[in-house]
Amino acid sequence: MKLLILDGNSVINRAFYGVKPLTNREGLYTNAIYGFLNILEKVEREEMPEAVCVAFDLHGPTFRHQRYDGYKATRHGMPEELAQQMPVMKQVLAAMNIPIYQCQGWEADDVIGTVGKICGNNDWDCVVVTGDRDSLQLIDDHVQIKLVVTKGGQTTSTLYDRDKFVEEYGFEPKKLIDLKSLMGDSSDNIPGVAGVGPKTATELLQKFGSLDGVYANLEDASIRPKLREKLEKDRDNAYLSYELATIIPEAPIDFSPMDAVIRPYNRQELYKLFVKLEFVRLIDKYGLTGCNQEEAQVTEEVAKCLPETHELPESCPRFSLYIAPDGSLATAWEAGVCTVTPMEAPQFADFLRQGKEILCHDLKSVLHRLDGLGLPQGTFAFDTALAAYDLNPSQSEYPVSKLATNFLGMDVSDENAAACAQAIYFLAPILEKELEKQDMLSLYRDMEFPLCTVLYNMEKTGVAIDREQLEQFGTMLAERISQCEETIFAYAEEPFNINSTKQLGEVLFDRLGLPPVKKTKTGYSTNAEVLEKLKHKHPIIPAIMDYRMLTKLKSTYADGLMKVIGEDGRIHTTFQNLVTATGRLSSTEPNLQNIPVRTDLGAEIRKMFIPREGCVLVDADYSQIELRVLAHIAQDERMEKAFREGMDIHTVTASQVFSVPPEEVTSLQRRHAKAVNFGIVYGISEFSLAEDIGVSRYEARAYIDSYLTNYSGVRTYMHQVVEDAREKGYTTTLYGRRRYIPELKSTNFNVRQGAERIALNTPIQGSAADLIKLAMIHVAQALQEQYPEAKLILQVHDELIVECPQNIAQEVAQLVGSQMEQVAQLRVPLLAEAKWGKSWFEAK
């Protein structure tokens, strides 16, 4: 029989630091609990024990503290983000019927040692799961130690028995106490012998067998005089350390291995806790689906077919609609639920035309699915996925199953059309109230929801591409790539795999003797940063940089775009509106928002994007929208004045930072000022700024200080917005969009600093994203009313592209520009310049 005992504090600590911060809707941190459960599941699967228990430390001094005041005195307190998870972790273990053992005045190590001893006395094997090597001293014929390490959410473990320990240390497990008595332990503040490290301590033990053996042989000729002096001086500390390092397996706990035999979970309690923690995937993984059916039963009417009239009752003003992955459709209303198979989908046509309010999940996708089924769109009134995204944009996904669990306590499968339709019907009013409670109902109704239809139309229309020109571009790139390869091989004096980091590193640093910039675990780094620093050291480097640029252009664009051209000769990207934490749209399959523009060859790709016959592309771009938003939010008078008077903001900034008249600002000074302007928006550090513009950190710091001195409103904003976000737990855009930033209270400096940058940037970037979304709605509506033959087809960050007949290009350009400029009244004017041409390149 085998018992598994987890060192609770050790495991949850490693889970906390190994799993990225996670919180539920209430702001409770959950990452340590999630990581702990993953480790528990993994080690249970590996060890297959008959019994499981957990040992925890209790707050307060132990007999070791009474023996030595300095014991663990250097340890920092438990981070608040972890402390708030400890009681919930114990509730979860209780719901899993896993017993917890802890004892006032004793450490978890002693409790674990006691459990191991009792197991041995009862002829049970015991596996201790911990991240602390101190426990290795417990290894004997019945006790093994499983050392765990968690990093990036992944857990690795090493099982130590007596043979494994001796192989690694060269002495018996119990002698680990002697080792620590000599070398000490900084984490526990055990003093040991000053100046004796692990290597020396190990050599002494291997030669003399124990601490007593070392001190009985101090006059041995093999002990150097200086070492002898250290040992004599700290003899008392060595024996004190022996006491402190010894695990005492005599904790007064009431334990029997049979008490920890695995029992079924308390499914109802565990389900409720997982709902609270928003561990939706674990509900299914732990077999808890269905636990709450007595509270939320799916109606018996799920099996009914639609009434022959295909009409909802007059008293029912709204109904929900869900299309399952297999194409089956379901609708739900207050009186029941009805489903049809994909083959029966046409029955829904009249149903959708009734003009009733339709509730759905992910409206944009639903519109495409209805298209594919040949069904009318109907009158949509609410999107539960979109509402959930607005309420918490940091989630990775928003399936109906997760929302039903979190908001309704219902267990549904995303494949079950009927259950999902019913969940959507119940979710809509709850999410609507939550949006109102958080002052985001206007954001949702006036911006996010109407934008779904705009995006659907843009995706459906797509953008034309010149296939022949794209093929020629790919052929040209292939020739240039071949030439680059020949050049690189000539410098290397032999062919090799340029795409192999290992082979490239050997050529650059071993064969050609270039100075290594950075090393990784697997060898030399040859990333872009490294090559940039070496580009003047040898002509092979620019050739490699060209090769990488050319191969990226060919694979991603010349070849990549060719694969996604539709039968209509157009590319239909997908605009993701439920992904980014700032509210910005992203583009996928393919990503048309990252078409390169900084290189001549990259910009050539825009020539391939063309209008349909007889049309042009109109391109309108906001001018410095994020800096204008910053001026508005910060209410900085100098910045506002520059924008109101139509001055070049980068020249104005350079004039102030470098204390020169505007007319004397050099191009280099303007370029540096531009980097500072945009860097401030993103909370740039002096180190990053120095790297970006090639100056010393001292100069970069001086630039930032001078900037904030001149733009005092920005300085005040930067301080206030972070403090407000830290106090509230979130920051908002001009339109009320929230982004929760629990990391602002992290005890980890790097995590906290990153969170402060997010707090600085989100109101600016998020507000700019909101403005372009509103502009898209206004432009699409104005085009439909005045020039219905013109279509909005692309959005690239602050840029809108419209396809329209050539004979109305000027009018459409004027309309698009004016709609973008008038979308909001800020303290500074919004400017949008519109041009047109026979390609995206020409229009830009």
Short mmCIF file of C-alpha atoms in Angstrom, two decimals, residues 122-440:
data_model
loop_
_atom_site.label_atom_id
_atom_site.label_comp_id
_atom_site.label_asym_id
_atom_site.label_seq_id
_atom_site.Cartn_x
_atom_site.Cartn_y
_atom_site.Cartn_z
CA ASN A 122 2.38 -0.02 9.41
CA ASP A 123 4.29 -1.47 6.43
CA TRP A 124 3.01 1.25 4.09
CA ASP A 125 5.17 3.00 1.52
CA CYS A 126 5.14 6.80 1.62
CA VAL A 127 5.96 9.22 -1.22
CA VAL A 128 6.56 12.82 -0.11
CA VAL A 129 5.80 15.46 -2.78
CA THR A 130 7.76 18.63 -2.14
CA GLY A 131 10.00 21.22 -3.73
CA ASP A 132 12.24 21.35 -0.66
CA ARG A 133 15.41 19.24 -0.59
CA ASP A 134 15.40 19.27 3.23
CA SER A 135 12.96 16.37 3.08
CA LEU A 136 15.53 14.13 1.40
CA GLN A 137 16.84 13.25 4.90
CA LEU A 138 13.60 11.28 5.42
CA ILE A 139 14.42 8.70 2.74
CA ASP A 140 14.48 5.14 4.07
CA ASP A 141 13.17 1.71 3.12
CA HIS A 142 9.57 2.98 3.12
CA VAL A 143 9.88 6.71 2.33
CA GLN A 144 10.72 8.22 -1.04
CA ILE A 145 10.85 11.91 -1.96
CA LYS A 146 9.37 13.31 -5.16
CA LEU A 147 10.99 16.70 -5.84
CA VAL A 148 8.79 18.90 -8.06
CA VAL A 149 9.62 21.97 -10.10
CA THR A 150 6.95 24.11 -11.79
CA LYS A 151 7.81 26.62 -14.49
CA GLY A 152 5.58 28.26 -17.08
CA GLY A 153 2.68 26.11 -15.87
CA GLN A 154 4.63 22.90 -16.59
CA THR A 155 5.62 20.56 -13.74
CA THR A 156 8.60 18.22 -13.76
CA SER A 157 9.52 15.86 -10.94
CA THR A 158 12.36 13.60 -9.80
CA LEU A 159 11.78 10.61 -7.54
CA TYR A 160 14.52 9.98 -4.95
CA ASP A 161 14.99 6.67 -3.23
CA ARG A 162 18.09 5.64 -1.24
CA ASP A 163 20.10 4.59 -4.34
CA LYS A 164 19.27 7.78 -6.25
CA PHE A 165 20.28 9.93 -3.26
CA VAL A 166 23.58 8.13 -2.67
CA GLU A 167 24.39 8.32 -6.38
CA GLU A 168 23.95 12.11 -6.33
CA TYR A 169 25.39 12.99 -2.89
CA GLY A 170 27.86 10.20 -2.13
CA PHE A 171 26.53 9.49 1.39
CA GLU A 172 23.39 8.21 3.14
CA PRO A 173 20.21 10.37 3.20
CA LYS A 174 20.38 10.98 6.96
CA LYS A 175 23.77 12.65 6.46
CA LEU A 176 21.98 15.52 4.69
CA ILE A 177 21.52 16.92 8.20
CA ASP A 178 25.30 16.84 8.71
CA LEU A 179 25.77 18.52 5.34
CA LYS A 180 23.48 21.41 6.28
CA SER A 181 25.10 21.75 9.69
CA LEU A 182 28.39 22.49 7.91
CA MET A 183 27.25 24.54 4.89
CA GLY A 184 24.21 26.18 6.52
CA ASP A 185 21.02 27.16 4.70
CA SER A 186 20.41 30.78 3.71
CA SER A 187 16.71 30.21 2.98
CA ASP A 188 16.08 29.09 6.59
CA ASN A 189 18.85 31.32 7.99
CA ILE A 190 20.64 28.31 9.45
CA PRO A 191 24.19 29.61 10.10
CA GLY A 192 26.39 26.54 9.53
CA VAL A 193 30.15 27.17 9.42
CA ALA A 194 31.00 30.52 7.85
CA GLY A 195 33.03 30.10 4.68
CA VAL A 196 32.15 26.42 4.16
CA GLY A 197 30.14 25.81 0.99
CA PRO A 198 28.42 22.71 -0.46
CA LYS A 199 31.54 21.37 -2.16
CA THR A 200 33.77 21.57 0.92
CA ALA A 201 31.01 20.27 3.20
CA THR A 202 30.42 17.28 0.89
CA GLU A 203 34.15 16.45 0.74
CA LEU A 204 34.40 16.55 4.55
CA LEU A 205 31.40 14.23 4.98
CA GLN A 206 32.60 11.78 2.35
CA LYS A 207 35.95 11.57 4.15
CA PHE A 208 34.92 11.64 7.82
CA GLY A 209 31.34 10.29 7.64
CA SER A 210 29.50 12.75 9.91
CA LEU A 211 29.63 16.08 11.73
CA ASP A 212 31.02 14.30 14.79
CA GLY A 213 33.58 12.59 12.56
CA VAL A 214 34.72 15.95 11.16
CA TYR A 215 35.26 17.45 14.62
CA ALA A 216 36.95 14.27 15.90
CA ASN A 217 39.49 14.60 13.07
CA LEU A 218 40.23 18.33 13.00
CA GLU A 219 43.94 17.62 13.22
CA ASP A 220 43.86 15.44 10.12
CA ALA A 221 46.55 16.58 7.68
CA SER A 222 44.04 16.76 4.81
CA ILE A 223 42.18 19.66 6.50
CA ARG A 224 43.75 22.94 5.45
CA PRO A 225 44.77 25.31 8.28
CA LYS A 226 42.30 28.03 7.24
CA LEU A 227 39.46 25.51 7.01
CA ARG A 228 40.44 24.07 10.42
CA GLU A 229 40.28 27.59 11.84
CA LYS A 230 36.77 28.14 10.42
CA LEU A 231 35.54 24.83 11.77
CA GLU A 232 36.94 25.48 15.26
CA LYS A 233 35.53 29.01 15.35
CA ASP A 234 31.98 27.95 14.37
CA ARG A 235 31.75 24.60 16.21
CA ASP A 236 28.77 25.79 18.27
CA ASN A 237 27.00 27.11 15.17
CA ALA A 238 27.58 23.79 13.41
CA TYR A 239 25.90 21.81 16.19
CA LEU A 240 23.13 24.39 16.51
CA SER A 241 22.57 24.04 12.79
CA TYR A 242 22.41 20.25 13.18
CA GLU A 243 19.53 20.69 15.63
CA LEU A 244 17.71 23.17 13.41
CA ALA A 245 18.12 21.08 10.25
CA THR A 246 16.90 17.81 11.80
CA ILE A 247 13.31 16.87 11.00
CA ILE A 248 11.71 15.48 14.18
CA PRO A 249 9.18 12.74 13.28
CA GLU A 250 7.33 13.07 16.59
CA ALA A 251 4.63 15.66 15.86
CA PRO A 252 1.54 15.08 18.05
CA ILE A 253 -0.91 14.34 15.24
CA ASP A 254 -3.75 11.83 15.13
CA PHE A 255 -2.84 9.92 11.96
CA SER A 256 -3.36 6.47 10.52
CA PRO A 257 -2.70 5.63 6.84
CA MET A 258 -6.27 4.31 6.57
CA ASP A 259 -7.57 7.79 7.45
CA ALA A 260 -6.15 9.07 4.16
CA VAL A 261 -7.45 6.33 1.87
CA ILE A 262 -8.83 7.93 -1.28
CA ARG A 263 -12.58 8.55 -1.07
CA PRO A 264 -15.07 10.03 -3.55
CA TYR A 265 -15.20 13.80 -3.74
CA ASN A 266 -17.95 15.83 -2.16
CA ARG A 267 -19.11 16.60 -5.68
CA GLN A 268 -21.56 19.38 -4.82
CA GLU A 269 -19.03 21.30 -2.69
CA LEU A 270 -16.18 20.82 -5.15
CA TYR A 271 -18.43 21.91 -8.02
CA LYS A 272 -19.42 25.10 -6.19
CA LEU A 273 -15.78 25.91 -5.43
CA PHE A 274 -14.73 25.33 -9.04
CA VAL A 275 -17.57 27.58 -10.20
CA LYS A 276 -16.40 30.28 -7.78
CA LEU A 277 -12.80 29.87 -8.96
CA GLU A 278 -13.97 29.71 -12.60
CA PHE A 279 -12.17 26.41 -13.20
CA VAL A 280 -14.59 25.46 -15.96
CA ARG A 281 -12.28 22.95 -17.62
CA LEU A 282 -11.61 21.23 -14.31
CA ILE A 283 -15.36 20.71 -13.80
CA ASP A 284 -15.34 18.38 -16.76
CA LYS A 285 -11.90 16.95 -15.99
CA TYR A 286 -12.98 15.99 -12.46
CA GLY A 287 -16.26 14.49 -13.70
CA LEU A 288 -18.40 17.12 -11.99
CA THR A 289 -20.60 17.90 -15.00
CA GLY A 290 -24.21 17.41 -13.95
CA CYS A 291 -23.61 18.14 -10.25
CA ASN A 292 -25.94 21.12 -10.27
CA GLN A 293 -28.77 19.69 -12.33
CA GLU A 294 -31.22 19.90 -9.44
CA GLU A 295 -30.74 23.68 -9.48
CA ALA A 296 -30.81 24.20 -13.24
CA GLN A 297 -32.58 21.51 -15.20
CA VAL A 298 -32.63 21.70 -18.99
CA THR A 299 -36.33 21.65 -19.86
CA GLU A 300 -37.95 18.46 -21.06
CA GLU A 301 -39.07 20.27 -24.21
CA VAL A 302 -35.61 20.09 -25.81
CA ALA A 303 -36.79 17.16 -27.89
CA LYS A 304 -39.80 18.97 -29.36
CA CYS A 305 -39.86 20.10 -32.95
CA LEU A 306 -40.84 23.61 -33.99
CA PRO A 307 -44.59 24.22 -34.17
CA GLU A 308 -45.92 24.01 -37.70
CA THR A 309 -46.67 27.74 -37.68
CA HIS A 310 -43.00 28.45 -36.90
CA GLU A 311 -44.17 31.39 -34.79
CA LEU A 312 -43.34 32.30 -31.22
CA PRO A 313 -46.21 33.17 -28.91
CA GLU A 314 -47.35 36.81 -29.14
CA SER A 315 -46.52 37.27 -25.46
CA CYS A 316 -42.89 36.35 -26.09
CA PRO A 317 -40.94 39.40 -27.35
CA ARG A 318 -37.56 37.66 -27.65
CA PHE A 319 -35.94 34.30 -28.14
CA SER A 320 -32.41 32.91 -28.21
CA LEU A 321 -30.64 31.22 -31.11
CA TYR A 322 -27.68 28.85 -31.01
CA ILE A 323 -25.96 27.01 -33.84
CA ALA A 324 -23.93 24.03 -32.61
CA PRO A 325 -20.61 22.97 -34.17
CA ASP A 326 -22.42 20.16 -36.02
CA GLY A 327 -24.81 22.66 -37.63
CA SER A 328 -27.90 21.83 -35.58
CA LEU A 329 -29.94 24.86 -34.53
CA ALA A 330 -31.86 25.54 -31.36
CA THR A 331 -34.03 28.35 -30.09
CA ALA A 332 -35.28 28.93 -26.56
CA TRP A 333 -37.92 31.17 -25.04
CA GLU A 334 -39.78 31.36 -21.77
CA ALA A 335 -42.04 28.44 -22.69
CA GLY A 336 -39.52 25.93 -23.99
CA VAL A 337 -36.69 24.91 -26.27
CA CYS A 338 -36.81 23.61 -29.85
CA THR A 339 -34.13 22.11 -32.07
CA VAL A 340 -33.74 21.14 -35.71
CA THR A 341 -31.01 19.27 -37.57
CA PRO A 342 -28.89 20.96 -40.26
CA MET A 343 -31.09 19.34 -42.91
CA GLU A 344 -34.17 20.90 -41.31
CA ALA A 345 -32.57 24.36 -41.00
CA PRO A 346 -34.77 25.94 -43.73
CA GLN A 347 -37.68 25.62 -41.29
CA PHE A 348 -36.06 28.46 -39.33
CA ALA A 349 -36.33 30.97 -42.20
CA ASP A 350 -39.85 32.22 -41.37
CA PHE A 351 -39.04 31.95 -37.70
CA LEU A 352 -36.16 34.41 -38.06
CA ARG A 353 -38.19 36.87 -40.14
CA GLN A 354 -40.74 37.54 -37.40
CA GLY A 355 -38.95 40.65 -36.20
CA LYS A 356 -38.69 39.36 -32.64
CA GLU A 357 -35.55 40.21 -30.67
CA ILE A 358 -32.95 37.48 -31.07
CA LEU A 359 -30.36 36.69 -28.39
CA CYS A 360 -27.23 34.96 -29.63
CA HIS A 361 -23.64 34.05 -28.79
CA ASP A 362 -20.89 35.66 -30.93
CA LEU A 363 -23.10 37.56 -33.36
CA LYS A 364 -20.47 37.94 -36.09
CA SER A 365 -19.94 34.19 -36.30
CA VAL A 366 -23.70 33.54 -36.13
CA LEU A 367 -24.26 35.82 -39.15
CA HIS A 368 -21.67 33.86 -41.14
CA ARG A 369 -23.24 30.55 -40.06
CA LEU A 370 -26.73 31.72 -41.09
CA ASP A 371 -25.25 32.76 -44.43
CA GLY A 372 -23.85 29.31 -44.93
CA LEU A 373 -27.25 27.77 -44.17
CA GLY A 374 -29.06 30.16 -46.51
CA LEU A 375 -31.08 31.67 -43.65
CA PRO A 376 -32.09 35.33 -43.12
CA GLN A 377 -30.34 37.36 -40.45
CA GLY A 378 -33.30 38.34 -38.30
CA THR A 379 -33.31 41.10 -35.68
CA PHE A 380 -30.49 40.49 -33.23
CA ALA A 381 -30.66 42.24 -29.87
CA PHE A 382 -27.94 40.79 -27.63
CA ASP A 383 -24.66 38.87 -27.88
CA THR A 384 -23.68 36.99 -24.73
CA ALA A 385 -20.08 36.34 -25.87
CA LEU A 386 -19.52 40.02 -26.61
CA ALA A 387 -21.04 41.07 -23.27
CA ALA A 388 -18.80 38.62 -21.40
CA TYR A 389 -15.76 39.97 -23.28
CA ASP A 390 -16.60 43.56 -22.35
CA LEU A 391 -17.04 42.57 -18.71
CA ASN A 392 -13.65 40.85 -18.56
CA PRO A 393 -11.48 41.24 -21.68
CA SER A 394 -8.55 39.32 -20.20
CA GLN A 395 -10.17 35.89 -20.54
CA SER A 396 -8.80 33.63 -23.27
CA GLU A 397 -12.23 32.46 -24.51
CA TYR A 398 -15.94 32.86 -23.85
CA PRO A 399 -17.79 29.60 -24.65
CA VAL A 400 -21.42 29.24 -23.61
CA SER A 401 -20.44 26.38 -21.30
CA LYS A 402 -18.09 28.61 -19.30
CA LEU A 403 -20.58 31.49 -19.01
CA ALA A 404 -23.38 29.10 -18.03
CA THR A 405 -21.22 27.69 -15.25
CA ASN A 406 -19.98 31.07 -13.99
CA PHE A 407 -23.23 33.04 -14.14
CA LEU A 408 -25.99 30.42 -13.96
CA GLY A 409 -24.49 27.41 -12.22
CA MET A 410 -25.68 25.34 -15.21
CA ASP A 411 -23.77 22.46 -16.75
CA VAL A 412 -24.03 22.57 -20.52
CA SER A 413 -21.96 21.23 -23.37
CA ASP A 414 -21.10 23.55 -26.27
CA GLU A 415 -22.17 20.70 -28.59
CA ASN A 416 -25.69 20.60 -27.11
CA ALA A 417 -27.63 23.16 -29.12
CA ALA A 418 -30.77 23.02 -26.97
CA ALA A 419 -28.96 23.42 -23.65
CA CYS A 420 -26.86 26.29 -25.01
CA ALA A 421 -29.90 28.09 -26.45
CA GLN A 422 -31.57 27.93 -23.05
CA ALA A 423 -28.40 29.12 -21.30
CA ILE A 424 -28.15 32.10 -23.68
CA TYR A 425 -31.77 33.02 -22.94
CA PHE A 426 -31.06 33.10 -19.20
CA LEU A 427 -27.61 34.69 -19.57
CA ALA A 428 -28.68 37.74 -21.57
CA PRO A 429 -30.54 39.64 -18.81
CA ILE A 430 -27.89 38.78 -16.22
CA LEU A 431 -25.04 40.02 -18.42
CA GLU A 432 -27.02 43.11 -19.37
CA LYS A 433 -27.49 44.00 -15.70
CA GLU A 434 -23.80 43.40 -15.05
CA LEU A 435 -22.87 45.75 -17.90
CA GLU A 436 -25.18 48.39 -16.45
CA LYS A 437 -23.72 47.87 -12.98
CA GLN A 438 -20.21 48.44 -14.33
CA ASP A 439 -21.25 51.48 -16.43
CA MET A 440 -20.48 49.68 -19.68
#
